mmCIF file of C-alpha atoms and ligand atoms in Angstrom:
data_model
loop_
_atom_site.group_PDB
_atom_site.id
_atom_site.type_symbol
_atom_site.label_atom_id
_atom_site.label_comp_id
_atom_site.label_asym_id
_atom_site.label_seq_id
_atom_site.Cartn_x
_atom_site.Cartn_y
_atom_site.Cartn_z
ATOM 1 C CA MET A 4 -31.776 12.641 13.631
ATOM 2 C CA ILE A 5 -28.656 10.539 13.671
ATOM 3 C CA ILE A 6 -25.666 11.698 11.659
ATOM 4 C CA ALA A 7 -22.896 9.123 11.578
ATOM 5 C CA ALA A 8 -19.389 9.084 10.101
ATOM 6 C CA ASN A 9 -17.728 5.804 9.220
ATOM 7 C CA LEU A 10 -14.043 6.717 8.884
ATOM 8 C CA LYS A 11 -13.153 3.179 7.686
ATOM 9 C CA THR A 12 -9.383 2.675 7.261
ATOM 10 C CA ASN A 13 -8.654 6.404 7.262
ATOM 11 C CA LEU A 14 -7.283 8.978 9.690
ATOM 12 C CA THR A 15 -4.535 8.146 12.137
ATOM 13 C CA ARG A 16 -5.005 8.521 15.876
ATOM 14 C CA LYS A 17 -3.663 12.082 15.756
ATOM 15 C CA GLN A 18 -5.821 13.032 12.760
ATOM 16 C CA THR A 19 -8.872 11.447 14.369
ATOM 17 C CA GLU A 20 -8.350 13.407 17.561
ATOM 18 C CA ILE A 21 -8.212 16.683 15.601
ATOM 19 C CA TYR A 22 -11.251 15.628 13.563
ATOM 20 C CA VAL A 23 -13.368 14.719 16.576
ATOM 21 C CA ASN A 24 -12.409 17.942 18.345
ATOM 22 C CA GLU A 25 -13.478 19.948 15.290
ATOM 23 C CA LEU A 26 -16.860 18.218 15.311
ATOM 24 C CA GLU A 27 -17.217 18.704 19.031
ATOM 25 C CA ASP A 28 -16.510 22.438 18.670
ATOM 26 C CA TYR A 29 -19.111 22.731 15.930
ATOM 27 C CA VAL A 30 -21.746 20.797 17.803
ATOM 28 C CA SER A 31 -21.365 22.839 20.972
ATOM 29 C CA LYS A 32 -21.021 26.255 19.262
ATOM 30 C CA HIS A 33 -24.137 25.667 17.159
ATOM 31 C CA THR A 34 -26.125 23.973 19.954
ATOM 32 C CA ILE A 35 -26.771 20.940 17.783
ATOM 33 C CA SER A 36 -29.374 18.596 19.200
ATOM 34 C CA GLN A 37 -28.829 15.799 16.645
ATOM 35 C CA GLU A 38 -27.081 12.580 17.612
ATOM 36 C CA VAL A 39 -23.592 12.590 16.093
ATOM 37 C CA LEU A 40 -21.710 9.291 15.890
ATOM 38 C CA VAL A 41 -18.145 8.732 14.695
ATOM 39 C CA PHE A 42 -16.596 5.343 13.952
ATOM 40 C CA PRO A 43 -12.785 5.665 13.815
ATOM 41 C CA ALA A 44 -10.332 2.927 12.907
ATOM 42 C CA ALA A 45 -9.577 0.619 15.852
ATOM 43 C CA SER A 46 -6.078 2.033 16.398
ATOM 44 C CA SER A 47 -7.468 5.583 16.395
ATOM 45 C CA LEU A 48 -9.832 5.077 19.340
ATOM 46 C CA ASN A 49 -9.310 7.539 22.153
ATOM 47 C CA PRO A 50 -11.210 8.362 25.305
ATOM 48 C CA HIS A 51 -13.618 11.157 24.440
ATOM 49 C CA ALA A 52 -15.930 13.174 26.639
ATOM 50 C CA GLY A 53 -18.493 15.339 24.891
ATOM 51 C CA LYS A 54 -21.607 15.214 22.750
ATOM 52 C CA VAL A 55 -20.032 13.353 19.830
ATOM 53 C CA ILE A 56 -20.377 9.622 20.421
ATOM 54 C CA ILE A 57 -17.428 7.446 19.434
ATOM 55 C CA GLY A 58 -18.140 3.915 18.278
ATOM 56 C CA ALA A 59 -16.134 0.935 17.068
ATOM 57 C CA GLN A 60 -16.251 -0.144 13.417
ATOM 58 C CA ASN A 61 -15.854 -3.719 14.545
ATOM 59 C CA ALA A 62 -14.956 -5.943 17.476
ATOM 60 C CA TYR A 63 -15.058 -9.671 17.998
ATOM 61 C CA ALA A 64 -17.739 -11.310 20.159
ATOM 62 C CA THR A 65 -15.364 -11.815 23.057
ATOM 63 C CA HIS A 66 -13.900 -10.077 26.074
ATOM 64 C CA ASN A 67 -10.409 -11.150 24.966
ATOM 65 C CA GLY A 68 -8.740 -14.339 23.763
ATOM 66 C CA ALA A 69 -6.929 -15.910 20.818
ATOM 67 C CA PHE A 70 -8.455 -14.116 17.797
ATOM 68 C CA THR A 71 -5.468 -12.707 15.941
ATOM 69 C CA GLY A 72 -6.099 -9.346 14.388
ATOM 70 C CA GLU A 73 -9.321 -8.709 16.280
ATOM 71 C CA ILE A 74 -10.135 -6.517 19.256
ATOM 72 C CA GLY A 75 -12.608 -7.434 21.985
ATOM 73 C CA LEU A 76 -14.726 -5.902 24.697
ATOM 74 C CA ASP A 77 -11.730 -5.242 26.964
ATOM 75 C CA HIS A 78 -10.243 -2.997 24.281
ATOM 76 C CA LEU A 79 -13.481 -1.072 23.854
ATOM 77 C CA GLU A 80 -13.950 -0.666 27.588
ATOM 78 C CA GLU A 81 -10.508 0.908 27.858
ATOM 79 C CA PHE A 82 -11.951 3.852 25.899
ATOM 80 C CA SER A 83 -15.500 3.626 27.334
ATOM 81 C CA ILE A 84 -16.875 2.658 23.899
ATOM 82 C CA LYS A 85 -20.510 1.522 24.083
ATOM 83 C CA THR A 86 -21.439 1.816 20.403
ATOM 84 C CA ILE A 87 -20.593 -0.578 17.570
ATOM 85 C CA LEU A 88 -21.177 -0.942 13.835
ATOM 86 C CA ILE A 89 -22.185 -4.470 12.820
ATOM 87 C CA GLY A 90 -22.829 -5.950 9.372
ATOM 88 C CA HIS A 91 -21.210 -3.272 7.235
ATOM 89 C CA SER A 92 -21.059 -4.382 3.621
ATOM 90 C CA GLU A 93 -17.265 -4.260 3.605
ATOM 91 C CA ARG A 94 -17.211 -6.713 6.484
ATOM 92 C CA ARG A 95 -19.800 -8.938 4.831
ATOM 93 C CA HIS A 96 -18.480 -8.843 1.274
ATOM 94 C CA VAL A 97 -14.769 -7.992 1.518
ATOM 95 C CA LEU A 98 -13.934 -9.683 4.805
ATOM 96 C CA GLY A 99 -16.415 -12.530 4.459
ATOM 97 C CA GLU A 100 -18.390 -12.202 7.684
ATOM 98 C CA THR A 101 -21.398 -14.513 7.544
ATOM 99 C CA GLN A 102 -24.889 -13.759 8.835
ATOM 100 C CA GLU A 103 -24.282 -16.403 11.505
ATOM 101 C CA ALA A 104 -21.118 -14.642 12.724
ATOM 102 C CA LEU A 105 -22.898 -11.285 12.654
ATOM 103 C CA VAL A 106 -25.783 -12.616 14.725
ATOM 104 C CA LYS A 107 -23.322 -13.945 17.295
ATOM 105 C CA LYS A 108 -21.617 -10.550 17.421
ATOM 106 C CA PHE A 109 -24.959 -8.748 17.580
ATOM 107 C CA ASN A 110 -26.172 -10.844 20.508
ATOM 108 C CA PHE A 111 -22.897 -10.482 22.386
ATOM 109 C CA TYR A 112 -22.940 -6.676 22.190
ATOM 110 C CA LYS A 113 -26.708 -6.492 22.660
ATOM 111 C CA ASP A 114 -26.427 -8.394 25.935
ATOM 112 C CA LEU A 115 -23.930 -5.743 27.033
ATOM 113 C CA GLY A 116 -26.399 -2.963 26.185
ATOM 114 C CA PHE A 117 -24.336 -1.513 23.334
ATOM 115 C CA LYS A 118 -25.872 0.905 20.863
ATOM 116 C CA ILE A 119 -25.695 -1.130 17.650
ATOM 117 C CA VAL A 120 -25.730 0.337 14.153
ATOM 118 C CA TYR A 121 -26.641 -2.711 12.083
ATOM 119 C CA CYS A 122 -26.129 -2.417 8.315
ATOM 120 C CA VAL A 123 -28.104 -4.054 5.541
ATOM 121 C CA GLY A 124 -28.086 -3.567 1.781
ATOM 122 C CA GLU A 125 -28.064 -5.335 -1.543
ATOM 123 C CA PRO A 126 -25.273 -5.816 -4.097
ATOM 124 C CA LEU A 127 -25.949 -4.726 -7.676
ATOM 125 C CA GLU A 128 -26.904 -8.168 -8.957
ATOM 126 C CA MET A 129 -29.655 -8.413 -6.345
ATOM 127 C CA ARG A 130 -31.004 -4.996 -7.280
ATOM 128 C CA GLU A 131 -30.961 -5.975 -10.933
ATOM 129 C CA ALA A 132 -32.841 -9.203 -10.146
ATOM 130 C CA GLY A 133 -35.972 -7.181 -9.343
ATOM 131 C CA LYS A 134 -37.664 -5.773 -6.260
ATOM 132 C CA GLU A 135 -38.945 -9.055 -4.853
ATOM 133 C CA THR A 136 -35.558 -10.805 -5.003
ATOM 134 C CA MET A 137 -33.851 -7.729 -3.674
ATOM 135 C CA MET A 138 -36.193 -7.408 -0.679
ATOM 136 C CA GLU A 139 -35.816 -11.138 0.033
ATOM 137 C CA TYR A 140 -32.061 -10.665 0.077
ATOM 138 C CA ILE A 141 -32.289 -7.701 2.451
ATOM 139 C CA SER A 142 -34.758 -9.647 4.622
ATOM 140 C CA SER A 143 -32.192 -12.430 4.964
ATOM 141 C CA GLN A 144 -29.874 -9.876 6.571
ATOM 142 C CA TYR A 145 -32.470 -9.384 9.327
ATOM 143 C CA GLU A 146 -32.457 -13.110 10.155
ATOM 144 C CA GLY A 147 -31.496 -13.768 13.763
ATOM 145 C CA ILE A 148 -31.417 -10.059 14.590
ATOM 146 C CA ASP A 149 -33.582 -8.777 17.435
ATOM 147 C CA THR A 150 -35.291 -5.980 15.513
ATOM 148 C CA SER A 151 -37.007 -4.720 18.657
ATOM 149 C CA TYR A 152 -33.748 -4.187 20.558
ATOM 150 C CA GLU A 153 -34.059 -0.768 22.207
ATOM 151 C CA ASN A 154 -30.533 0.387 21.330
ATOM 152 C CA LEU A 155 -30.736 -0.665 17.703
ATOM 153 C CA ILE A 156 -30.178 1.664 14.766
ATOM 154 C CA ILE A 157 -30.409 0.188 11.257
ATOM 155 C CA ALA A 158 -28.500 1.557 8.274
ATOM 156 C CA TYR A 159 -29.648 0.764 4.748
ATOM 157 C CA GLU A 160 -26.588 0.934 2.528
ATOM 158 C CA PRO A 161 -26.899 -0.443 -1.013
ATOM 159 C CA VAL A 162 -23.512 -2.058 -1.697
ATOM 160 C CA TRP A 163 -23.332 -0.611 -5.226
ATOM 161 C CA ALA A 164 -23.799 2.910 -3.846
ATOM 162 C CA ILE A 165 -20.923 2.714 -1.378
ATOM 163 C CA GLY A 166 -17.911 4.718 -2.479
ATOM 164 C CA THR A 167 -19.105 4.862 -6.089
ATOM 165 C CA GLY A 168 -20.809 8.235 -6.311
ATOM 166 C CA LEU A 169 -23.974 6.354 -7.359
ATOM 167 C CA ILE A 170 -27.101 6.737 -5.289
ATOM 168 C CA PRO A 171 -30.651 5.418 -5.677
ATOM 169 C CA THR A 172 -33.267 7.991 -6.637
ATOM 170 C CA LEU A 173 -34.832 9.833 -3.714
ATOM 171 C CA GLU A 174 -38.148 8.108 -4.467
ATOM 172 C CA ASN A 175 -36.420 4.747 -4.337
ATOM 173 C CA ILE A 176 -34.716 5.463 -1.010
ATOM 174 C CA GLU A 177 -38.068 6.516 0.439
ATOM 175 C CA GLU A 178 -39.802 3.422 -0.931
ATOM 176 C CA ILE A 179 -37.211 1.003 0.469
ATOM 177 C CA HIS A 180 -37.073 2.779 3.810
ATOM 178 C CA THR A 181 -40.848 2.601 4.049
ATOM 179 C CA ASP A 182 -40.685 -1.162 3.405
ATOM 180 C CA LEU A 183 -37.851 -1.635 5.899
ATOM 181 C CA LYS A 184 -39.711 0.297 8.582
ATOM 182 C CA GLU A 185 -42.218 -2.549 8.568
ATOM 183 C CA LYS A 186 -39.488 -4.890 9.760
ATOM 184 C CA SER A 187 -38.337 -2.684 12.607
ATOM 185 C CA ILE A 188 -39.286 0.640 14.101
ATOM 186 C CA ALA A 189 -35.613 1.289 14.942
ATOM 187 C CA PRO A 190 -34.206 4.542 13.542
ATOM 188 C CA LEU A 191 -33.251 3.898 9.917
ATOM 189 C CA LEU A 192 -30.251 5.631 8.343
ATOM 190 C CA TYR A 193 -29.394 5.819 4.675
ATOM 191 C CA GLY A 194 -25.761 5.313 3.603
ATOM 192 C CA GLY A 195 -23.954 5.152 0.262
ATOM 193 C CA SER A 196 -22.413 8.138 -1.547
ATOM 194 C CA VAL A 197 -24.021 10.709 0.724
ATOM 195 C CA LYS A 198 -22.326 14.062 0.069
ATOM 196 C CA VAL A 199 -22.872 17.674 1.019
ATOM 197 C CA THR A 200 -24.631 18.052 -2.323
ATOM 198 C CA ASN A 201 -27.327 15.413 -1.700
ATOM 199 C CA ALA A 202 -27.514 15.065 2.103
ATOM 200 C CA LYS A 203 -30.223 17.667 2.554
ATOM 201 C CA GLU A 204 -32.606 15.925 0.130
ATOM 202 C CA VAL A 205 -31.914 12.501 1.616
ATOM 203 C CA LEU A 206 -32.433 13.722 5.182
ATOM 204 C CA ALA A 207 -35.735 15.314 4.208
ATOM 205 C CA LEU A 208 -37.228 11.995 3.035
ATOM 206 C CA ARG A 209 -39.970 10.265 4.965
ATOM 207 C CA ASN A 210 -38.678 7.292 6.999
ATOM 208 C CA VAL A 211 -35.066 8.477 6.773
ATOM 209 C CA ASP A 212 -33.930 9.105 10.325
ATOM 210 C CA GLY A 213 -30.350 10.012 9.519
ATOM 211 C CA ILE A 214 -27.334 9.221 7.380
ATOM 212 C CA LEU A 215 -24.216 7.065 7.592
ATOM 213 C CA VAL A 216 -21.450 8.779 5.664
ATOM 214 C CA GLY A 217 -18.100 7.406 4.502
ATOM 215 C CA SER A 218 -15.726 9.359 2.276
ATOM 216 C CA ALA A 219 -17.541 12.708 2.442
ATOM 217 C CA ALA A 220 -17.374 12.603 6.233
ATOM 218 C CA LEU A 221 -13.569 12.627 6.175
ATOM 219 C CA TYR A 222 -13.696 16.398 5.771
ATOM 220 C CA SER A 223 -14.970 17.769 9.050
ATOM 221 C CA GLU A 224 -16.416 20.886 7.425
ATOM 222 C CA HIS A 225 -18.458 18.741 5.015
ATOM 223 C CA PHE A 226 -19.661 16.509 7.813
ATOM 224 C CA CYS A 227 -20.556 19.560 9.925
ATOM 225 C CA SER A 228 -22.612 20.930 7.011
ATOM 226 C CA MET A 229 -24.574 17.680 6.971
ATOM 227 C CA ILE A 230 -25.092 17.886 10.730
ATOM 228 C CA GLN A 231 -26.389 21.416 10.231
ATOM 229 C CA TYR A 232 -28.824 20.276 7.508
ATOM 230 C CA ALA A 233 -30.300 17.774 9.925
ATOM 231 C CA GLU A 234 -30.547 20.406 12.639
ATOM 232 C CA ASP A 235 -32.275 22.831 10.270
ATOM 233 C CA LEU A 236 -34.745 20.176 9.129
ATOM 234 C CA ASN A 237 -35.719 19.422 12.696
HETATM 235 P P1 13P B 324 -19.437 6.316 1.156
HETATM 236 O O1 13P B 324 -20.148 7.475 1.818
HETATM 237 O O2 13P B 324 -17.992 6.592 0.924
HETATM 238 O O3 13P B 324 -20.166 5.867 -0.051
HETATM 239 O O4 13P B 324 -19.482 5.098 2.211
HETATM 240 C C1 13P B 324 -20.683 4.805 2.829
HETATM 241 C C2 13P B 324 -20.443 3.815 3.899
HETATM 242 O O5 13P B 324 -19.996 2.706 3.653
HETATM 243 C C3 13P B 324 -20.730 4.224 5.274
HETATM 244 O O6 13P B 324 -20.707 3.144 6.136
#
């Protein structure tokens, strides 16, 4: 399974280094065979050798250039980063990234062979509009994306479940994941208010291949517990 931590705009470089080392210690001491990914803030990237894979939360579709506030491939290469998160709801809905811009970014990093964690998920009004409308909305987030890309991982993250403590029912997660698996056979993660208290049940669901965790992953011991759940389930 794939257990991923999106650290968002948290943890400084120093804190991230300590955090990643704690995970690395856990993973090696407990001979964890799961894939563990960590997405630190851009200024907290560091070179890292070990089992834990470090990815970028974002980068522009460029090697370098005049894109104020963005980082590009050159900056990722400095730290040997070959994994990137694309389409996170905060980038779509807070920072206004369009599907067109995401597709451009996806293709740029795909052509470079990056492991891409591509996020999809509906806002509350789409969920409330009924299943058909909701699935149409999620389908539109697959437009232009090469769903058969070999290094693709998809994360289903309902926007209303992110950082709210709300989570769909287990039956609902399984149902949506089963539908989404028809669009792509890529590993499919669930994200949105995953905590130590619900991770085990979510990981045990059919068609859930892992989790993408935000706030609860900021505590390394909590995140390690979730890694252990996945290991035990395997
Ligand atoms: P929370 O786990 O804080 O709800 O965030 C989920 C998320 O956005 C992971 O990418």
